[in-house]
Short mmCIF file of C-alpha atoms in Angstrom, two decimals:
data_model
loop_
_atom_site.label_atom_id
_atom_site.label_comp_id
_atom_site.label_asym_id
_atom_site.label_seq_id
_atom_site.Cartn_x
_atom_site.Cartn_y
_atom_site.Cartn_z
CA MET A 54 45.03 -34.70 172.79
CA GLY A 55 46.36 -38.29 173.04
CA PHE A 56 49.12 -39.73 170.88
CA LYS A 57 47.29 -42.99 170.23
CA PRO A 58 45.07 -41.82 167.29
CA PHE A 59 48.15 -40.38 165.55
CA LEU A 60 50.00 -43.70 165.90
CA GLU A 61 47.04 -45.76 164.73
CA GLY A 62 46.42 -43.52 161.73
CA GLY A 63 50.11 -43.37 160.86
CA ILE A 64 50.60 -47.15 160.88
CA ALA A 65 47.49 -47.75 158.78
CA ALA A 66 48.47 -45.02 156.29
CA ILE A 67 52.03 -46.31 155.89
CA ILE A 68 50.75 -49.81 155.10
CA ALA A 69 48.15 -48.48 152.64
CA GLY A 70 50.60 -46.05 151.02
CA ALA A 71 53.35 -48.64 150.52
CA LEU A 72 50.97 -51.24 149.05
CA THR A 73 49.37 -48.80 146.58
CA HIS A 74 52.56 -46.89 145.69
CA PRO A 75 52.77 -48.28 142.12
CA LEU A 76 49.25 -47.01 141.39
CA ASP A 77 50.20 -43.58 142.74
CA LEU A 78 53.34 -43.51 140.59
CA ILE A 79 51.32 -44.32 137.46
CA LYS A 80 48.85 -41.56 138.39
CA VAL A 81 51.66 -39.00 138.72
CA ARG A 82 53.22 -40.02 135.39
CA MET A 83 49.87 -39.64 133.62
CA GLN A 84 49.15 -36.27 135.24
CA LEU A 85 52.48 -34.86 134.06
CA GLN A 86 52.05 -35.90 130.43
CA GLY A 87 51.35 -33.12 127.97
CA GLU A 88 53.49 -30.45 129.63
CA HIS A 89 55.20 -28.41 126.93
CA SER A 90 58.66 -29.06 128.39
CA PHE A 91 60.28 -31.47 130.76
CA SER A 92 62.05 -28.84 132.84
CA LEU A 93 63.16 -25.23 132.73
CA ASP A 94 66.38 -26.25 134.48
CA GLN A 95 68.77 -27.24 131.67
CA ASN A 96 70.56 -29.70 133.93
CA PRO A 97 68.45 -30.85 136.88
CA ASN A 98 70.91 -33.69 137.47
CA HIS A 99 73.77 -31.67 138.90
CA ASN A 100 75.98 -34.78 139.08
CA LEU A 101 76.33 -34.84 135.29
CA ASN A 102 78.54 -32.58 133.15
CA LEU A 103 76.59 -31.71 130.03
CA ASP A 104 77.38 -29.63 126.97
CA LEU A 105 74.47 -27.20 127.20
CA ASN A 106 75.48 -25.46 123.95
CA LEU A 107 74.33 -28.36 121.80
CA PRO A 108 71.36 -27.49 119.57
CA ALA A 109 68.02 -28.60 120.91
CA LYS A 110 66.40 -31.51 119.11
CA PRO A 111 62.70 -31.80 118.50
CA TYR A 112 61.04 -34.64 120.33
CA ARG A 113 57.84 -36.53 119.83
CA PRO A 114 56.09 -38.88 122.27
CA VAL A 115 56.79 -42.58 121.90
CA PHE A 116 53.29 -43.33 123.20
CA ALA A 117 50.27 -41.08 123.59
CA LEU A 118 46.70 -41.29 124.80
CA ASP A 119 43.59 -39.58 123.55
CA SER A 120 40.59 -40.12 125.80
CA LEU A 121 38.11 -38.45 128.08
CA ILE A 122 40.92 -37.70 130.52
CA GLY A 123 43.07 -35.90 127.97
CA SER A 124 46.16 -36.74 125.94
CA ILE A 125 49.37 -38.06 127.40
CA SER A 126 52.87 -38.86 126.21
CA LEU A 127 55.31 -41.15 127.92
CA LEU A 128 58.95 -40.92 126.89
CA PRO A 129 60.72 -38.75 124.31
CA SER A 130 62.29 -40.20 121.22
CA SER A 131 64.77 -38.57 118.89
CA THR A 132 62.52 -38.59 115.86
CA PRO A 133 60.79 -35.37 114.79
CA ALA A 134 57.36 -34.62 116.20
CA ARG A 135 54.28 -35.33 114.18
CA THR A 136 50.91 -33.74 114.57
CA SER A 137 48.82 -36.48 113.08
CA SER A 138 46.60 -38.23 115.55
CA SER A 139 47.18 -41.46 113.64
CA THR A 140 50.63 -41.71 115.24
CA ARG A 141 49.12 -42.04 118.71
CA SER A 142 48.33 -45.32 120.42
CA SER A 143 45.61 -45.84 122.96
CA MET A 144 47.02 -46.37 126.44
CA THR A 145 45.47 -47.31 129.76
CA PRO A 146 46.87 -47.08 133.30
CA PHE A 147 47.73 -50.78 133.01
CA ALA A 148 49.59 -50.14 129.75
CA VAL A 149 51.43 -47.20 131.32
CA GLY A 150 52.48 -49.45 134.19
CA ALA A 151 53.59 -52.15 131.76
CA HIS A 152 55.63 -49.58 129.82
CA ILE A 153 57.36 -48.44 133.02
CA VAL A 154 58.24 -52.03 133.88
CA LYS A 155 59.53 -52.67 130.35
CA THR A 156 61.65 -49.52 130.06
CA GLU A 157 62.76 -48.99 133.67
CA GLY A 158 62.37 -52.38 135.32
CA PRO A 159 59.86 -53.71 137.89
CA ALA A 160 61.59 -51.90 140.76
CA ALA A 161 60.71 -48.57 139.10
CA LEU A 162 57.09 -49.02 140.23
CA PHE A 163 58.33 -48.57 143.79
CA TYR A 164 60.70 -45.70 143.09
CA GLY A 165 60.01 -43.01 145.68
CA VAL A 166 58.37 -45.39 148.18
CA SER A 167 60.64 -44.04 150.93
CA ALA A 168 59.13 -40.60 150.33
CA THR A 169 55.65 -42.14 150.48
CA VAL A 170 56.42 -43.70 153.86
CA LEU A 171 57.75 -40.38 155.21
CA ARG A 172 54.76 -38.52 153.78
CA GLN A 173 52.30 -40.89 155.46
CA MET A 174 54.21 -40.59 158.76
CA LEU A 175 53.91 -36.81 158.65
CA TYR A 176 50.77 -36.02 156.66
CA SER A 177 48.38 -38.91 157.31
CA ALA A 178 49.31 -39.49 160.94
CA THR A 179 48.70 -35.79 161.64
CA ARG A 180 45.38 -35.52 159.78
CA MET A 181 44.01 -38.77 161.18
CA GLY A 182 44.96 -37.82 164.74
CA ILE A 183 43.53 -34.31 164.52
CA TYR A 184 40.30 -35.54 162.91
CA ASP A 185 39.85 -38.10 165.70
CA PHE A 186 40.47 -35.40 168.31
CA LEU A 187 37.93 -33.03 166.74
CA LYS A 188 35.45 -35.88 166.32
CA ARG A 189 35.60 -36.66 170.05
CA LYS A 190 35.42 -32.96 170.88
CA TRP A 191 32.48 -32.11 168.64
CA THR A 192 30.35 -35.25 169.06
CA ASP A 193 27.28 -34.61 171.17
CA GLN A 194 27.94 -36.43 174.44
CA LEU A 195 24.24 -37.11 175.09
CA THR A 196 23.06 -38.27 171.68
CA GLY A 197 26.38 -39.33 170.14
CA ASN A 198 25.45 -37.26 167.08
CA PHE A 199 28.27 -36.03 164.82
CA PRO A 200 26.55 -34.19 161.91
CA LEU A 201 27.88 -34.46 158.35
CA VAL A 202 28.62 -30.74 158.16
CA THR A 203 30.69 -31.01 161.34
CA LYS A 204 32.51 -34.04 159.93
CA ILE A 205 33.41 -32.03 156.84
CA ALA A 206 34.63 -29.09 158.95
CA ALA A 207 36.79 -31.44 161.03
CA GLY A 208 38.20 -32.96 157.83
CA LEU A 209 39.03 -29.56 156.35
CA ILE A 210 40.97 -28.51 159.47
CA ALA A 211 42.76 -31.85 159.85
CA GLY A 212 43.71 -31.92 156.16
CA ALA A 213 45.14 -28.40 156.23
CA VAL A 214 47.36 -29.03 159.26
CA GLY A 215 48.52 -32.45 158.04
CA SER A 216 49.38 -31.11 154.60
CA ALA A 217 51.47 -28.24 155.96
CA VAL A 218 53.47 -30.73 158.01
CA GLY A 219 53.94 -33.24 155.20
CA ASN A 220 54.58 -30.94 152.21
CA PRO A 221 58.40 -31.48 152.03
CA ALA A 222 57.89 -35.24 151.76
CA ASP A 223 55.16 -34.65 149.17
CA VAL A 224 57.52 -32.59 146.99
CA ALA A 225 60.22 -35.26 147.26
CA MET A 226 57.70 -38.02 146.44
CA VAL A 227 56.43 -36.28 143.28
CA ARG A 228 60.01 -35.59 142.10
CA MET A 229 61.07 -39.20 142.64
CA GLN A 230 57.97 -40.66 140.99
CA ALA A 231 58.28 -38.37 137.96
CA ASP A 232 62.01 -38.89 137.41
CA GLY A 233 61.69 -41.88 135.10
CA ARG A 234 59.74 -39.93 132.47
CA LEU A 235 62.63 -37.51 131.90
CA PRO A 236 65.35 -38.06 129.28
CA PHE A 237 68.31 -39.89 130.84
CA HIS A 238 70.57 -36.82 130.98
CA ARG A 239 67.87 -34.83 132.80
CA ARG A 240 67.04 -37.37 135.49
CA ARG A 241 67.79 -36.39 139.08
CA ASN A 242 68.43 -39.98 140.23
CA TYR A 243 67.66 -39.40 143.88
CA LYS A 244 69.00 -42.22 146.08
CA SER A 245 66.34 -41.82 148.79
CA VAL A 246 63.88 -39.32 150.21
CA VAL A 247 66.67 -37.91 152.42
CA ASP A 248 68.90 -37.42 149.38
CA ALA A 249 66.02 -35.83 147.48
CA ILE A 250 65.21 -33.33 150.24
CA GLU A 251 68.91 -32.52 150.80
CA ARG A 252 69.55 -31.85 147.10
CA ILE A 253 66.34 -29.84 146.66
CA VAL A 254 67.36 -27.61 149.58
CA ARG A 255 70.94 -27.27 148.33
CA HIS A 256 70.07 -26.35 144.74
CA GLU A 257 66.70 -24.62 145.13
CA GLY A 258 66.49 -23.40 148.73
CA VAL A 259 64.49 -24.45 151.77
CA SER A 260 61.37 -22.66 150.55
CA SER A 261 61.19 -25.01 147.55
CA LEU A 262 60.12 -27.79 149.94
CA TRP A 263 56.85 -25.90 150.30
CA ARG A 264 56.47 -25.29 146.56
CA GLY A 265 52.83 -25.77 145.68
CA SER A 266 51.95 -25.86 149.39
CA TRP A 267 48.85 -23.73 148.82
CA LEU A 268 47.63 -26.40 146.42
CA THR A 269 48.71 -29.23 148.67
CA VAL A 270 46.82 -27.75 151.60
CA ASN A 271 43.69 -27.22 149.51
CA ARG A 272 43.88 -30.72 148.04
CA ALA A 273 44.45 -32.24 151.48
CA MET A 274 41.46 -30.34 152.85
CA ILE A 275 39.26 -31.67 150.03
CA VAL A 276 40.60 -35.24 150.28
CA THR A 277 40.41 -35.44 154.08
CA ALA A 278 36.97 -33.84 154.32
CA SER A 279 35.49 -36.03 151.56
CA GLN A 280 37.33 -39.20 152.59
CA LEU A 281 36.93 -39.22 156.37
CA ALA A 282 33.49 -37.60 156.43
CA THR A 283 32.15 -39.98 153.76
CA TYR A 284 33.60 -43.02 155.54
CA ASP A 285 32.12 -42.11 158.92
CA HIS A 286 28.77 -41.08 157.44
CA VAL A 287 28.31 -44.13 155.20
CA LYS A 288 29.34 -46.45 158.04
CA GLU A 289 26.80 -44.80 160.37
CA ILE A 290 24.04 -45.10 157.74
CA MET A 291 24.82 -48.79 157.15
CA ILE A 292 24.82 -49.59 160.87
CA ALA A 293 21.65 -47.57 161.54
CA GLY A 294 19.89 -49.29 158.63
CA GLY A 295 20.87 -52.75 159.80
CA ARG A 296 23.08 -53.37 156.77
CA GLY A 297 26.30 -53.55 158.75
CA THR A 298 27.86 -53.91 162.17
CA PRO A 299 30.34 -51.56 163.90
CA GLY A 300 33.12 -54.16 163.86
CA GLY A 301 32.29 -55.83 160.55
CA ILE A 302 35.03 -55.84 157.91
CA GLY A 303 32.35 -55.79 155.21
CA THR A 304 30.97 -52.56 156.66
CA HIS A 305 34.44 -51.02 156.80
CA ALA A 306 35.23 -52.11 153.23
CA ALA A 307 31.96 -50.78 151.76
CA ALA A 308 32.19 -47.43 153.56
CA SER A 309 35.86 -46.99 152.65
CA PHE A 310 35.19 -47.84 148.99
CA ALA A 311 32.55 -45.11 148.80
CA ALA A 312 34.93 -42.70 150.54
CA GLY A 313 37.70 -43.45 148.05
CA ILE A 314 35.50 -42.75 145.01
CA VAL A 315 34.21 -39.46 146.43
CA ALA A 316 37.71 -38.30 147.41
CA ALA A 317 39.20 -39.17 144.00
CA VAL A 318 36.58 -37.33 141.95
CA ALA A 319 36.61 -34.28 144.23
CA SER A 320 40.38 -33.87 144.35
CA ASN A 321 41.63 -34.78 140.86
CA PRO A 322 41.70 -31.28 139.26
CA ILE A 323 43.66 -29.70 142.09
CA ASP A 324 45.86 -32.81 142.24
CA VAL A 325 46.88 -32.35 138.60
CA VAL A 326 47.86 -28.73 139.18
CA LYS A 327 49.67 -29.62 142.43
CA THR A 328 51.68 -32.38 140.74
CA ARG A 329 52.77 -30.14 137.88
CA MET A 330 53.85 -27.29 140.14
CA MET A 331 55.78 -29.58 142.48
CA ASN A 332 57.59 -31.28 139.59
CA ALA A 333 58.90 -27.98 138.19
CA ASP A 334 62.59 -27.35 139.00
CA VAL A 335 62.00 -23.61 138.98
CA GLU A 336 58.91 -21.46 139.07
CA SER A 337 57.42 -22.48 135.73
CA TYR A 338 54.08 -21.00 136.68
CA GLY A 339 53.02 -17.74 138.26
CA GLY A 340 50.83 -19.63 140.71
CA PRO A 341 48.17 -22.33 140.92
CA LEU A 342 45.67 -20.35 138.87
CA ASP A 343 48.30 -19.66 136.20
CA CYS A 344 49.16 -23.38 136.09
CA ALA A 345 45.49 -24.33 135.74
CA VAL A 346 44.89 -21.74 133.01
CA LYS A 347 47.97 -22.81 131.02
CA THR A 348 47.06 -26.48 131.36
CA VAL A 349 43.52 -25.88 130.11
CA ALA A 350 44.68 -23.51 127.33
CA GLU A 351 47.30 -25.93 126.00
CA GLU A 352 45.55 -29.27 126.57
CA GLY A 353 41.86 -28.58 127.04
CA PRO A 354 39.62 -28.52 130.14
CA MET A 355 39.60 -32.31 130.54
CA ALA A 356 43.35 -32.15 131.15
CA LEU A 357 42.42 -31.36 134.77
CA TYR A 358 41.04 -34.89 134.95
CA LYS A 359 44.16 -36.53 133.58
CA GLY A 360 45.01 -39.53 135.65
CA LEU A 361 41.43 -39.84 136.92
CA VAL A 362 41.29 -43.57 136.22
CA PRO A 363 44.55 -44.32 138.09
CA THR A 364 43.49 -41.84 140.78
CA VAL A 365 40.27 -43.80 141.34
CA THR A 366 42.04 -47.16 141.06
CA ARG A 367 44.62 -45.95 143.57
CA GLN A 368 42.35 -43.97 145.90
CA GLY A 369 39.84 -46.82 146.15
CA PRO A 370 42.30 -49.53 147.26
CA PHE A 371 44.29 -47.04 149.36
CA THR A 372 41.19 -45.89 151.25
CA MET A 373 39.93 -49.44 151.72
CA ILE A 374 43.29 -50.68 153.04
CA LEU A 375 43.63 -47.55 155.18
CA PHE A 376 40.31 -47.85 157.01
CA VAL A 377 40.14 -51.63 157.22
CA THR A 378 43.68 -51.66 158.65
CA LEU A 379 42.88 -48.73 160.94
CA GLU A 380 39.84 -50.49 162.38
CA GLN A 381 41.89 -53.64 163.03
CA ILE A 382 44.66 -51.64 164.71
CA ARG A 383 42.09 -49.86 166.87
CA GLY A 384 40.73 -53.24 167.93
CA LEU A 385 44.21 -54.48 168.83
CA LEU A 386 45.10 -51.35 170.79
CA LYS A 387 41.70 -50.67 172.38
CA ASP A 388 42.93 -51.60 175.86
CA VAL A 389 46.31 -49.89 175.49
CA LYS A 390 46.59 -46.49 177.17
CA PHE A 391 49.18 -43.92 176.08
#
């Protein structure tokens, strides 16, 4: 197994992840809205001294969204909660992003980007390298045939291994991206991904870095299988039908766009559950199934598709940048042996 596919996949994924990080942050914020509490840890920011004996105040959302992807709230205010739907304003991913910029500053859209870079180095480099290895291994040497079912199987294996490797960075990334939605006295204010991982280990134990790992692995299997298999298959169909060329950027862009849509729709429900479990400071849920059941019971079945629009708008550009960049890197390094 050569190192080259891992390097190529890692570089492409880091570029794609960094460029689409704001879209991913908006997606995470939207997926976390509607949880009945911000945290079960009374003081997740252990650098602050708080009077925890003060009476709890009721909060209501400043902004909320009612749509096909569920209802969301953004930041708490100190005014009492109201139940009337007339108090809610329609929000879109763009409006959520604008609200983040207004309340937290433009730099907030890139909060946690260091964790994204580390995650892509670990998770994406691993899954891309393993998929390429299995693809070479399982492709028929005589006909060059690599069936769709085999592509999916290769994607499932590659996604599982990559996710297990990258889970600590994934936990840190979700925590950092979600921090801005908490009240000021509850924010963790991580300085970097290293600080986030160090503090998570110190206050919650090493095992907390693999919190939600079962979900992460399952999501990664679904994303990798649907994303890589769809990309390869659509590209092959386009080339075979004379609608594209192996080295054409248009072919790469079209195939990667289709792959991004398929991956987003297939993975969104498990992504919502994964995000909520990872963001919890302590075990808020008895497990993934318990989290899914509570989410549906409290917010309705379409809550599992919260953040679908930003997921699609993020997954599409991410997948397109990923594969177009990957193909260009492969072209540049085609004669390099290592």
